[in-house]
Coordinates of C-alpha atoms and ligand atoms in Angstrom, one line a residue:
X1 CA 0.0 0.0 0.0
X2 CA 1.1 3.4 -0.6
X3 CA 1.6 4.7 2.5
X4 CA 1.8 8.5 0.3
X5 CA -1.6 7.8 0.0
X6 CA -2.9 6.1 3.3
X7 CA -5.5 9.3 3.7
X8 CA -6.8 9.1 0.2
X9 CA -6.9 5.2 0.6
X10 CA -8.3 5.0 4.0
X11 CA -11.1 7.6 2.8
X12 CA -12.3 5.6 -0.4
X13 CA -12.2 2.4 2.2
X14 CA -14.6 3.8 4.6
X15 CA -16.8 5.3 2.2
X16 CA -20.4 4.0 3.3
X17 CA -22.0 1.8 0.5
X18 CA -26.4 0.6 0.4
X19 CA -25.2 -2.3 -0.5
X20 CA -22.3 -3.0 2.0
X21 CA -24.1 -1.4 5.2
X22 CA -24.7 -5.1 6.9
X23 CA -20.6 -5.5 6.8
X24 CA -20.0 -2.2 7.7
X25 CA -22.4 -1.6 10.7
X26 CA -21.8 -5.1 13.4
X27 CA -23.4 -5.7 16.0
X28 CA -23.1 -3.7 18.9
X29 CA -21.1 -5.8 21.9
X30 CA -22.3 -3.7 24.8
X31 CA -20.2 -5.6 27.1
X32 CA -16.6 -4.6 24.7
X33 CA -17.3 -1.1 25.1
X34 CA -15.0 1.0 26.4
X35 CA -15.3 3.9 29.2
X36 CA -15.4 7.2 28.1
X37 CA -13.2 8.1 31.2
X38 CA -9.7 7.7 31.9
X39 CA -8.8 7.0 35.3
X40 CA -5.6 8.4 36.8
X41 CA -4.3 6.9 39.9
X42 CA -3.1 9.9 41.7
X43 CA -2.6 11.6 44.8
X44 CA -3.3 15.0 43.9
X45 CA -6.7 15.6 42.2
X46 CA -8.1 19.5 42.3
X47 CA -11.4 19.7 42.7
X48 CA -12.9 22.4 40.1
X49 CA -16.2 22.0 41.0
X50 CA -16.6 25.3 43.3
X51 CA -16.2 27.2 40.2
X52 CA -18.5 25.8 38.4
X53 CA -21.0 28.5 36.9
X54 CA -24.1 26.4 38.3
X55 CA -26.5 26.7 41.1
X56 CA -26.4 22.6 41.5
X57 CA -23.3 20.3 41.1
X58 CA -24.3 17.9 38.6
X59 CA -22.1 14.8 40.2
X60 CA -23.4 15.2 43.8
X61 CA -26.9 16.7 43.5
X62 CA -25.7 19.3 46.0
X63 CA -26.1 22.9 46.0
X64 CA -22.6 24.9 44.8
X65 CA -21.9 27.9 47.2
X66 CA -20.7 30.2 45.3
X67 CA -16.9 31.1 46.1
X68 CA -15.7 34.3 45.9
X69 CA -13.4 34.7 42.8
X70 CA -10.1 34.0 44.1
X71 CA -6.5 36.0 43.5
X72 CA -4.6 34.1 41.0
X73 CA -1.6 34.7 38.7
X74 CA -2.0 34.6 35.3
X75 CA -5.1 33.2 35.4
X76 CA -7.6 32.0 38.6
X77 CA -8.7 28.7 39.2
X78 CA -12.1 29.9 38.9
X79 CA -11.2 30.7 35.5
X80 CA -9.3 27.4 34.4
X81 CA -13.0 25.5 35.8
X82 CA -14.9 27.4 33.9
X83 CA -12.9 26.9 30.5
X84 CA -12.9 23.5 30.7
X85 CA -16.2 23.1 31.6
X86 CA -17.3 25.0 28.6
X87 CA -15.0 23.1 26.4
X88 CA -16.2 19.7 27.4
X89 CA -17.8 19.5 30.8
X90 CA -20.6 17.5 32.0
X91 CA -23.3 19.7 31.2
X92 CA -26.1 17.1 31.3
X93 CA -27.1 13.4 32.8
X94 CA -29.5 11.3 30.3
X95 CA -31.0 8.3 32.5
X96 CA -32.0 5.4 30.8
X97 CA -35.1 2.9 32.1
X98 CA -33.0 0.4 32.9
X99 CA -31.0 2.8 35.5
X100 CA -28.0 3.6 33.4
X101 CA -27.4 7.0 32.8
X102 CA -25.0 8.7 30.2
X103 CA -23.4 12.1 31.2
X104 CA -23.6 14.4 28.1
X105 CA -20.8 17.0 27.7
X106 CA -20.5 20.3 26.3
X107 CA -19.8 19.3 22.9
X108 CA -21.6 17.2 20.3
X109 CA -20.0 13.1 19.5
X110 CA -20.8 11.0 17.3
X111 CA -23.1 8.5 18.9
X112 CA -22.7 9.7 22.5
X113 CA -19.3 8.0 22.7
X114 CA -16.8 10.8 23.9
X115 CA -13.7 9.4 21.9
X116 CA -11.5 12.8 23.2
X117 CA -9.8 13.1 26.5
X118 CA -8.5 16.6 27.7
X119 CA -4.8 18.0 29.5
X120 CA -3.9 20.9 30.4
X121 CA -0.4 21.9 30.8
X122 CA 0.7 24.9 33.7
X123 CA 3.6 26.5 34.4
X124 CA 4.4 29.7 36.1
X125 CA 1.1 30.1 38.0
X126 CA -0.1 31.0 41.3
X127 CA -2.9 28.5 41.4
X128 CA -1.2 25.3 40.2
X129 CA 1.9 23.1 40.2
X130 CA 3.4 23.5 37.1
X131 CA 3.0 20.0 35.5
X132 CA 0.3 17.9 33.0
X133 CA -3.1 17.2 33.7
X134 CA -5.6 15.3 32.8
X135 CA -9.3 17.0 33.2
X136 CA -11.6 14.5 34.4
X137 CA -15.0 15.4 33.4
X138 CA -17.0 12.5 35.4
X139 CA -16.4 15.1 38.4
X140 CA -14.9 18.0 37.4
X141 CA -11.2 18.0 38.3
X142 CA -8.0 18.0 36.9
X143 CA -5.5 14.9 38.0
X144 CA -2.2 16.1 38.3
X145 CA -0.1 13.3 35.8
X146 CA 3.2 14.8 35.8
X147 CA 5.0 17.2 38.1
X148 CA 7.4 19.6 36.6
X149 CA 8.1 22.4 33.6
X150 CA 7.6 20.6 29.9
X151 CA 7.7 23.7 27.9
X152 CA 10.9 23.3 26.6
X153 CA 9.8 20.3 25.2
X154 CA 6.1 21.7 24.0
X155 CA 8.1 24.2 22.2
X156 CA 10.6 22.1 20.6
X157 CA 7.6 19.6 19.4
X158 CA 5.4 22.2 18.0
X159 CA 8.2 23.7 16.1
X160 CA 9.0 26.2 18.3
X161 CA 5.0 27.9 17.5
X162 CA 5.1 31.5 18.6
X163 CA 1.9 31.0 20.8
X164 CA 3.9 28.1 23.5
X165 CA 6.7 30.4 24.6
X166 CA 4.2 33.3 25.5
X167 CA 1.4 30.9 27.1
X168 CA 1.5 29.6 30.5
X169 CA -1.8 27.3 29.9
X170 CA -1.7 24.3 27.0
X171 CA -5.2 22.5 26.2
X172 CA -3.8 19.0 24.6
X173 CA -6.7 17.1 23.0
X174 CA -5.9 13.7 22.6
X175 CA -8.5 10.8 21.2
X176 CA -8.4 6.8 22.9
X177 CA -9.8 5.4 19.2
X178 CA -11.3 2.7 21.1
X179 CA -14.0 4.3 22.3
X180 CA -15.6 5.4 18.5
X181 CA -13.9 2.6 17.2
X182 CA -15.9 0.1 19.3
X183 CA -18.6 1.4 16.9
X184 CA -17.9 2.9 14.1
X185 CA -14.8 0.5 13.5
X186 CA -12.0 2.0 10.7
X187 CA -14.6 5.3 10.3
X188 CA -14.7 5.8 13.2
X189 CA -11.4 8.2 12.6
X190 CA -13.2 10.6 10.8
X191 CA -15.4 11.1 13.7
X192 CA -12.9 11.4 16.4
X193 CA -11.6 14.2 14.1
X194 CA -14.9 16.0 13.8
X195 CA -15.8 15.4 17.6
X196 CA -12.5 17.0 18.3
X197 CA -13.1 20.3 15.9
X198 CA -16.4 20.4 18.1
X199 CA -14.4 21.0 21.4
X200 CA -11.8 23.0 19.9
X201 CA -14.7 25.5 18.7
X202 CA -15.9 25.7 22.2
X203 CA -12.7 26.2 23.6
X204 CA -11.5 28.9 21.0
X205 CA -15.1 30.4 21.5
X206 CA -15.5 30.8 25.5
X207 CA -11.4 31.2 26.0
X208 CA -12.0 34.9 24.9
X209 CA -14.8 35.6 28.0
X210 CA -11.8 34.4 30.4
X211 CA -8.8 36.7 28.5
X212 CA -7.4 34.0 26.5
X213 CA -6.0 34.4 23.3
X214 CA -6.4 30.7 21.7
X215 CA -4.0 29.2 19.0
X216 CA -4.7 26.0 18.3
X217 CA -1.4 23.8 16.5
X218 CA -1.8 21.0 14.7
X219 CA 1.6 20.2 13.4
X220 CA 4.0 18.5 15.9
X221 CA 6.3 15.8 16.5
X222 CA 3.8 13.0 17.4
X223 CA 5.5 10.2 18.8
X224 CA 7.5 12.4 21.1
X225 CA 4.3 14.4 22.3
X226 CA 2.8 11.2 23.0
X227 CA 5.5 10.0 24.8
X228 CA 5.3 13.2 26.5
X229 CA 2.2 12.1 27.7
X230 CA 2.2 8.7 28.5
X231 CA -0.1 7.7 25.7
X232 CA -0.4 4.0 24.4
X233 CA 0.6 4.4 20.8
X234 CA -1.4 2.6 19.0
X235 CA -4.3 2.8 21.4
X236 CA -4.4 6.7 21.9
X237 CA -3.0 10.0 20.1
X238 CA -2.4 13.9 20.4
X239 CA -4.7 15.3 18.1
X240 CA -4.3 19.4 18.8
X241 CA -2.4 21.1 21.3
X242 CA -4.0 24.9 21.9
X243 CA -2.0 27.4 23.5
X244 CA -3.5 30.2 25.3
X245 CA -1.2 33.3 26.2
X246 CA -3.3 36.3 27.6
X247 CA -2.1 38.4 24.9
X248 CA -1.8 38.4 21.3
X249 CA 0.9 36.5 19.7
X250 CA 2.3 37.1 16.4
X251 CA 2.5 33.6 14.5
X252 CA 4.8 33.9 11.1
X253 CA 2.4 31.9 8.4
X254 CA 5.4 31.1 7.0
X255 CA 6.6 29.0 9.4
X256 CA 3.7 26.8 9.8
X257 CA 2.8 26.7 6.1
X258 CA 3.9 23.3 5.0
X259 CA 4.4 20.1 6.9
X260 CA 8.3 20.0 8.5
X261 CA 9.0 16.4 7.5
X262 CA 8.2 13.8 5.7
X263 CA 5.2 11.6 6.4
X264 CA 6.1 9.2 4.4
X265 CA 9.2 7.5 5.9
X266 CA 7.3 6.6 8.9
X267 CA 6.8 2.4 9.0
X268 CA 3.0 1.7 8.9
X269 CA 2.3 -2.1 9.3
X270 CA -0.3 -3.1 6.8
X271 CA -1.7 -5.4 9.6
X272 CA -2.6 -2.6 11.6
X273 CA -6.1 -1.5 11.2
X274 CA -7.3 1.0 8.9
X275 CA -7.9 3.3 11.4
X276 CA -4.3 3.6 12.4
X277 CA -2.5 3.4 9.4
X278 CA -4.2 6.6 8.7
X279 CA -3.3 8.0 12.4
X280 CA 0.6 6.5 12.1
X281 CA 0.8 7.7 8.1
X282 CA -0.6 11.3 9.0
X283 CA 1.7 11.2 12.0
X284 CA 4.9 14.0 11.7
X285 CA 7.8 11.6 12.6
X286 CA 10.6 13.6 13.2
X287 CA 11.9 17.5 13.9
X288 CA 14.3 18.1 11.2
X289 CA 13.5 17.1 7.7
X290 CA 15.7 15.2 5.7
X291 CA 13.6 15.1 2.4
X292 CA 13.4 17.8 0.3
X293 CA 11.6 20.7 2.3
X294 CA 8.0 21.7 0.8
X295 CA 8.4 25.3 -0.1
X296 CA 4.8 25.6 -1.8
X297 CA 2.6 28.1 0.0
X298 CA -1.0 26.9 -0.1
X299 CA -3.6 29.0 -2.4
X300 CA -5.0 31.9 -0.9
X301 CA -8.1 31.3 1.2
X302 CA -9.7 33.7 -1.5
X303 CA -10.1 31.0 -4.0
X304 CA -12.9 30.2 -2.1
X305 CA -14.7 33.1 -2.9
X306 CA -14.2 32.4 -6.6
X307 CA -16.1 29.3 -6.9
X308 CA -19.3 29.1 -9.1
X309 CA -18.7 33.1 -9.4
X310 CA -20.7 33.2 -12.6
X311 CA -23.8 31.0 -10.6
X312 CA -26.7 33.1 -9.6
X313 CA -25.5 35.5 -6.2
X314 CA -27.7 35.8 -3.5
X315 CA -26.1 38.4 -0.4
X316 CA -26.7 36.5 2.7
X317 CA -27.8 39.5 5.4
X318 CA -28.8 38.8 8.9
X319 CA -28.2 40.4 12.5
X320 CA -25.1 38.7 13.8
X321 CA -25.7 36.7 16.5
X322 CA -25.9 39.0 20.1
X323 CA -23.4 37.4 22.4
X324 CA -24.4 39.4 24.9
X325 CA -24.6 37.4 28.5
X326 CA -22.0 35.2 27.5
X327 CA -21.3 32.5 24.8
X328 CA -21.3 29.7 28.1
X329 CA -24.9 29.9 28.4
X330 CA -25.7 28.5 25.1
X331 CA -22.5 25.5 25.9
X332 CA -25.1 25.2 28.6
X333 CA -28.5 24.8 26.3
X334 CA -26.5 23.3 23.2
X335 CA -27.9 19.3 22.8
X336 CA -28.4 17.9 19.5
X337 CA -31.7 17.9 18.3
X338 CA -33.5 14.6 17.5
X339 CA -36.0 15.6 15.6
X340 CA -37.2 18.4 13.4
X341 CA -40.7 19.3 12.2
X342 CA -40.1 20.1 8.5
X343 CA -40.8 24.1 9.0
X344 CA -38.9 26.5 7.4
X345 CA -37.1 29.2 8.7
X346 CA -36.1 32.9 7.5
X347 CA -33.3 33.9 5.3
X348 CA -31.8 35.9 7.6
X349 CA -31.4 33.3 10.6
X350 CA -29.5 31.3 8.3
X351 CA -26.7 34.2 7.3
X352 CA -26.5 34.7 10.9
X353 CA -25.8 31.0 11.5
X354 CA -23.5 31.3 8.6
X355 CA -21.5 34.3 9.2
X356 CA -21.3 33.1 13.1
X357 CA -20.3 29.6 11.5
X358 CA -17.2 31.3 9.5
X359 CA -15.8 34.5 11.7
X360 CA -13.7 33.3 14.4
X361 CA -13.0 35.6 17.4
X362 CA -9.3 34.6 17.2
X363 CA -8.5 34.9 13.1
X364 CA -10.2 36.1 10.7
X365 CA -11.8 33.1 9.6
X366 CA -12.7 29.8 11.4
X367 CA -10.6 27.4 9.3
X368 CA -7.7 27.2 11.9
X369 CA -5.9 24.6 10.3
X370 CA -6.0 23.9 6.3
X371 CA -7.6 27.4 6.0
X372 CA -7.8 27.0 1.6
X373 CA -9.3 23.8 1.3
X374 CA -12.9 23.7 2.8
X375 CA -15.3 24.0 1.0
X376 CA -19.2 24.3 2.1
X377 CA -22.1 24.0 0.2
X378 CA -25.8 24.2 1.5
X379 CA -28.6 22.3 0.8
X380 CA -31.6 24.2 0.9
X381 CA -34.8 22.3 2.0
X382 CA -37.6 25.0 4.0
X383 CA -35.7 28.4 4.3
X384 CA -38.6 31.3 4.2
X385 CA -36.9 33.7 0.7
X386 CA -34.7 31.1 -0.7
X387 CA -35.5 28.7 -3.6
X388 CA -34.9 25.1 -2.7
X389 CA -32.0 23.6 -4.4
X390 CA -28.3 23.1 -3.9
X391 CA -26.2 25.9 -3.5
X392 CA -22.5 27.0 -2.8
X393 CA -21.3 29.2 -0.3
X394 CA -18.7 31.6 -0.5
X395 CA -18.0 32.4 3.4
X396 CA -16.0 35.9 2.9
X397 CA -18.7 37.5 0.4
X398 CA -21.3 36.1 2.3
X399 CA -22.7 35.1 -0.8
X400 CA -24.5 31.8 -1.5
X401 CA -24.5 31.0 -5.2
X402 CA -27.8 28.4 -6.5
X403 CA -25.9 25.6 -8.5
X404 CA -29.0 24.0 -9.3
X405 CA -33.2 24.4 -8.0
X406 CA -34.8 21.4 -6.8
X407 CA -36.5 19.6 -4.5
X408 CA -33.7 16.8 -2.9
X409 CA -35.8 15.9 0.4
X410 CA -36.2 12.4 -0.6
X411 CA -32.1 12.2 -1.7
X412 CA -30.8 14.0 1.5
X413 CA -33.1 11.1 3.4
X414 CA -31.4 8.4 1.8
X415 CA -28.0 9.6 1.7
X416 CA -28.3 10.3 5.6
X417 CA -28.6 6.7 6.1
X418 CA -32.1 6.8 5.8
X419 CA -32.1 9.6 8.7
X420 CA -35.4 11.5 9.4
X421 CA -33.0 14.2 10.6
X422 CA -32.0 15.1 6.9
X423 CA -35.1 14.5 5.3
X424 CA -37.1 17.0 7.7
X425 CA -34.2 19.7 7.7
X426 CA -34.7 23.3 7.0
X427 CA -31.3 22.8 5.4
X428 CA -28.1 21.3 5.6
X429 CA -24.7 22.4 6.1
X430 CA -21.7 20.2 3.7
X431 CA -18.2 20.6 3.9
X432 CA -16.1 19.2 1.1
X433 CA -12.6 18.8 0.1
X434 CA -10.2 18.5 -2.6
X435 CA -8.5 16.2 -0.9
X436 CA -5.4 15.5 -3.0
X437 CA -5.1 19.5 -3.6
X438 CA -4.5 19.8 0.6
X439 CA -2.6 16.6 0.3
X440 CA -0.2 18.5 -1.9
X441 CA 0.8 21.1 1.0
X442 CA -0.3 19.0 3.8
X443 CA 0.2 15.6 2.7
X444 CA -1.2 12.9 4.9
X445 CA -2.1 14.9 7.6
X446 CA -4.7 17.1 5.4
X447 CA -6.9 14.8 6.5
X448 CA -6.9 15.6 10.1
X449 CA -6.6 18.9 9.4
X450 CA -10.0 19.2 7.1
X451 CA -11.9 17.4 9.5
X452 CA -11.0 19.0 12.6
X453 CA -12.0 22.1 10.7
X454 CA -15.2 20.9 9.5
X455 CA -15.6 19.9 13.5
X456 CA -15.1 23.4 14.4
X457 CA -16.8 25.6 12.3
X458 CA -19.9 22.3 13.1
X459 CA -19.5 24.2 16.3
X460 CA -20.2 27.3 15.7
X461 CA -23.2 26.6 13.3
X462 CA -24.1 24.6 16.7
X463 CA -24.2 27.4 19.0
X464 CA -25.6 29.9 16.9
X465 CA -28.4 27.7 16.0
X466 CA -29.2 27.3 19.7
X467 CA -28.8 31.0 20.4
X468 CA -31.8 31.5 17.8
X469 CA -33.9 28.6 19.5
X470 CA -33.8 26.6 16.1
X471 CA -32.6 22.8 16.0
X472 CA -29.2 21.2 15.0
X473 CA -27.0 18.3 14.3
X474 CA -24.1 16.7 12.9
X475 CA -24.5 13.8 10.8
X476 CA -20.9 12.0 10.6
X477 CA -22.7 9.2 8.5
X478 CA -24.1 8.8 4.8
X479 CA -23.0 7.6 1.7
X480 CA -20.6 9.5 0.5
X481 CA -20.8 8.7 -3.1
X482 CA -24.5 9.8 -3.6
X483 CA -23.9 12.9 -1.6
X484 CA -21.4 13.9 -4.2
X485 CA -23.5 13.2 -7.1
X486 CA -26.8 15.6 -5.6
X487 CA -23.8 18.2 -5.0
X488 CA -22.8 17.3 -8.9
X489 CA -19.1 17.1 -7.3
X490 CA -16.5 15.1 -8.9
X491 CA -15.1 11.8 -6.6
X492 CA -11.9 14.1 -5.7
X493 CA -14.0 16.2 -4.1
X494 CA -14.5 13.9 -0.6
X495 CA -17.4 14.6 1.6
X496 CA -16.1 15.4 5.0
X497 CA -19.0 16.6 7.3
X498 CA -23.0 17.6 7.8
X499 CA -24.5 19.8 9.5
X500 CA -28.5 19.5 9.9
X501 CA -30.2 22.6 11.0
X502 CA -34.0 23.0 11.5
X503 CA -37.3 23.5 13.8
X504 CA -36.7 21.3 16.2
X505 CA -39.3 19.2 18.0
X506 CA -40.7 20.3 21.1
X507 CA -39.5 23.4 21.5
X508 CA -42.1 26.3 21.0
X509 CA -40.2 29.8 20.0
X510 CA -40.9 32.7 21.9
Ligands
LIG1 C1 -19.3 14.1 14.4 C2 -20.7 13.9 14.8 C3 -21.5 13.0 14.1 C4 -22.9 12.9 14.5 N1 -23.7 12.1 13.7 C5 -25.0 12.0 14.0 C6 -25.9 11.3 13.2 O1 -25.5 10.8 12.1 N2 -27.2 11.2 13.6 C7 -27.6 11.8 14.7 O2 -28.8 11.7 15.0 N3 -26.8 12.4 15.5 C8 -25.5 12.6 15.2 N4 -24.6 13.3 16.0 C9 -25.1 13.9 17.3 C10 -24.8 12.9 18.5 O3 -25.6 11.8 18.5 C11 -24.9 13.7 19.8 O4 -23.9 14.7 19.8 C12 -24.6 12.8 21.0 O5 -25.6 11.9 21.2 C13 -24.5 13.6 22.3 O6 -25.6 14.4 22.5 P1 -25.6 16.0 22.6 O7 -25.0 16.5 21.3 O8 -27.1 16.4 22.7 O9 -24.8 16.4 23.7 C14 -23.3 13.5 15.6 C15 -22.5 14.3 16.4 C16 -21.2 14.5 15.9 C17 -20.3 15.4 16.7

């Protein structure tokens, strides 16, 4: 196998086929499946639960005095709880008749699995050792795994980003495959990418209400970071480290532009599983680069605006979204809606869901880390002063552009898997890719990138949706083949992500 190719490979593999869905979707074996918690054995655990911005403390039941912000240098503890809480707290319990219960979190997974564990590195603080932690969400702490100063050897990893050396607070996402894989089997790698673009757009979103400049990095030294870590290679992997100085940093493009070593010399058993193949052969391998360095600089995020120019242009207008009270509370209300009523609604709700969806507080677009290649086109279903049909959308201009009218209800059923969900939709949200075009500057690891992006900006759509009481979801399944044909794509063009938005069930707008 061309291990050159393992991303291109590994998506045509777990492409989802009618006619292969028996071998594709097992048999759920309830008794393999994996916690979605990691226990550390360790002395010190912090409790963050005082800080928690409730009345109630959703692991005991018992009322949370409220403590009095503390003194703390750079940042307070108060303020740390609160981050991580709103990046991937338990922020709800779902009981089940027969007495299980499943504690939701802040972000959206793909079916309710929680593939993505959290650290936080510290140094130079008031309210912390310095050291690793992990944040354990089942009752909001942080367990201290490592004592000491690592930022020498964050630095050195990340290629020296800009953002490390002025931070003194890392957020490390890492993913335990397992846990999707149990399953979704080899997709399930696409949706540990995508869950993990859904925390990241939290934690970029709320880090501003604390002070936090956010700069999430996606290109470092894997194994060593791992090691750094503890991780069991093969069984677990960094996916993004954030940084988060308290002012702004300036980060030289050129320096991060194109990947720093070769993917390709890395050894990927062809025994291993799909699944990690892809992880291993997207995997940076080494901090000096002995192959020929890429000097290409990846196409403009502008060519984005060019596409289907001569189409029909349609000026999306609407309010933006009024923050106003805080982005936490709708972390808070955000759950995935399970069932929409096929009502439309206005024009202008979705270019605020849009223009939310693509302006990021930290840049100046929400495409953190392949920032050219995404590309998003919308399906509309029920939107009140927009014809139905399938249309592109050019996220600078604002502008969507109608490829072609027509009513695709029936086809945006079927491609979801059959899913009410798409079929009832006001309208759905598709991110696409070029794949081999990011390959070219990105190689392997385009594929994380694209779908960690998709993830986020699934995030934002997320919270602005919920913030103007309407319904939404991700959709992480459907066959990719027949979504590219309604889009009238080309193969090349892989399907990365959906985003279903609509009235939701239940819920009566004021
Ligand atoms: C990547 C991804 C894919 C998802 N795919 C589907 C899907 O195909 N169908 C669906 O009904 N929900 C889907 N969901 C929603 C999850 O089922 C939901 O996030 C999970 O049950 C947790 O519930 P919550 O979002 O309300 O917290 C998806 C979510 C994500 C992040």
């Amino acid at each position: 196998m061309d291990q050159k190719q393992i991303a291109a490979i590994y998506h045509q593999e777990t492409k989802y086929y009618e006619t292969k869905m028996a071998d594709q979707q097992k048999p759920l074996n309830w008794d393999a499946q994996p916690s979605p918690f990691k226990a550390y054995h360790t002395e010190k655990k912090i409790d963050l639960s005082p800080y928690l911005p409730l009345r109630t403390n959703p692991f005991t039941g018992k009322p949370i005095e409220p403590v009095p912000e503390e003194k703390g240098y750079p940042f307070t503890l108060g303020a740390l709880s609160r981050l991580l809480y709103f990046t991937n707290g338990v922020t709800g319990i779902l009981q089940y008749p027969n007495g299980e219960s499943l504690a939701m979190r802040a972000a959206p997974t793909a079916g309710g699995l929680y593939p993505v564990e959290i650290y936080v590195a510290v140094r130079n603080n008031s309210v912390l050792e310095d050291g690793i932690y992990n944040f354990q969400s089942n009752d909001h702490s942080l367990a201290l795994a490592w004592e000491g100063d690592f930022w020498t050897e964050f630095e050195k990893y990340c290629f020296d980003h800009e953002a490390i050396a002025s931070s003194k607070l890392l957020v490390i996402t890492t993913a335990v495959f397992q846990r999707s894989a149990w399953r979704y089997h080899e997709r399930a790698y696409r949706r540990i990418l995508l869950d993990t673009g859904h925390i990241l757009g939290n934690l970029v979103t709320y880090a501003t209400e604390e002070g936090f400049y956010s700069y999430p990095i996606g290109e470092f030294v894997d194994h060593l970071l791992n090691r750094l870590l503890f991780l069991e290679e093969g069984l677990e992997g960094i996916l993004s480290v954030v940084a988060l100085p308290q002012t702004p940093v300036h980060v030289d493009p050129a320096h991060h532009q194109a990947p720093h070593c070769s993917q390709a010399e890395i050894e990927v058993s062809g025994l291993d599983p799909l699944l990690l193949q892809l992880h291993k052969g997207s995997s940076i391998q080494q901090l000096i680069d002995e192959s020929p360095r890429k000097t290409q600089t990846p196409p403009s995020p502008d060519a984005l605006e060019k596409k289907y120019a001569l189409k029909e242009n349609i000026l999306l207008t609407g309010e933006p979204i009024d923050w106003a009270g805080g982005v936490g509370q709708t972390i808070l209300l955000r759950r995935s809606t399970r069932a929409f009523t096929g009502e439309s609604f206005s024009r202008e709700e979705l270019a605020s869901i849009l223009e939310y969806g693509y302006a990021s507080p930290s840049s100046s677009r929400s495409l953190l880390f392949a920032p050219s290649f995404l590309e998003t086109y919308v399906l509309v279903q029920h939107i009140d002063g927009l014809e139905k049909g399938v249309y592109y959308y050019a996220p600078v201009t604002r502008e969507l552009r109608l490829i072609y009218a027509g009513d695709f209800e029936n086809q945006s059923w079927h491609f979801c898997l059959g899913q009410e969900l798409a079929r009832d939709a006001a309208a759905l949200v598709i991110h696409t890719s070029h794949l081999e075009n990011a390959m070219k500057y990105y190689g392997n690891r385009a594929y994380r990138y694209l779908h960690m992006d998709a993830g986020h900006i699934g995030e934002r759509l997320n919270l602005s949706a919920i913030k103007l009481e309407l319904g939404v979801s991700g959709i992480g399944g459907f066959y990719d083949d027949e979504v590219n044909a309604l889009l009238g794509l080309p193969l090349e063009q892989i399907i990365i992500y959906i985003t279903t938005l609509g009235q939701p069930h239940g819920l009566h707008r004021s």
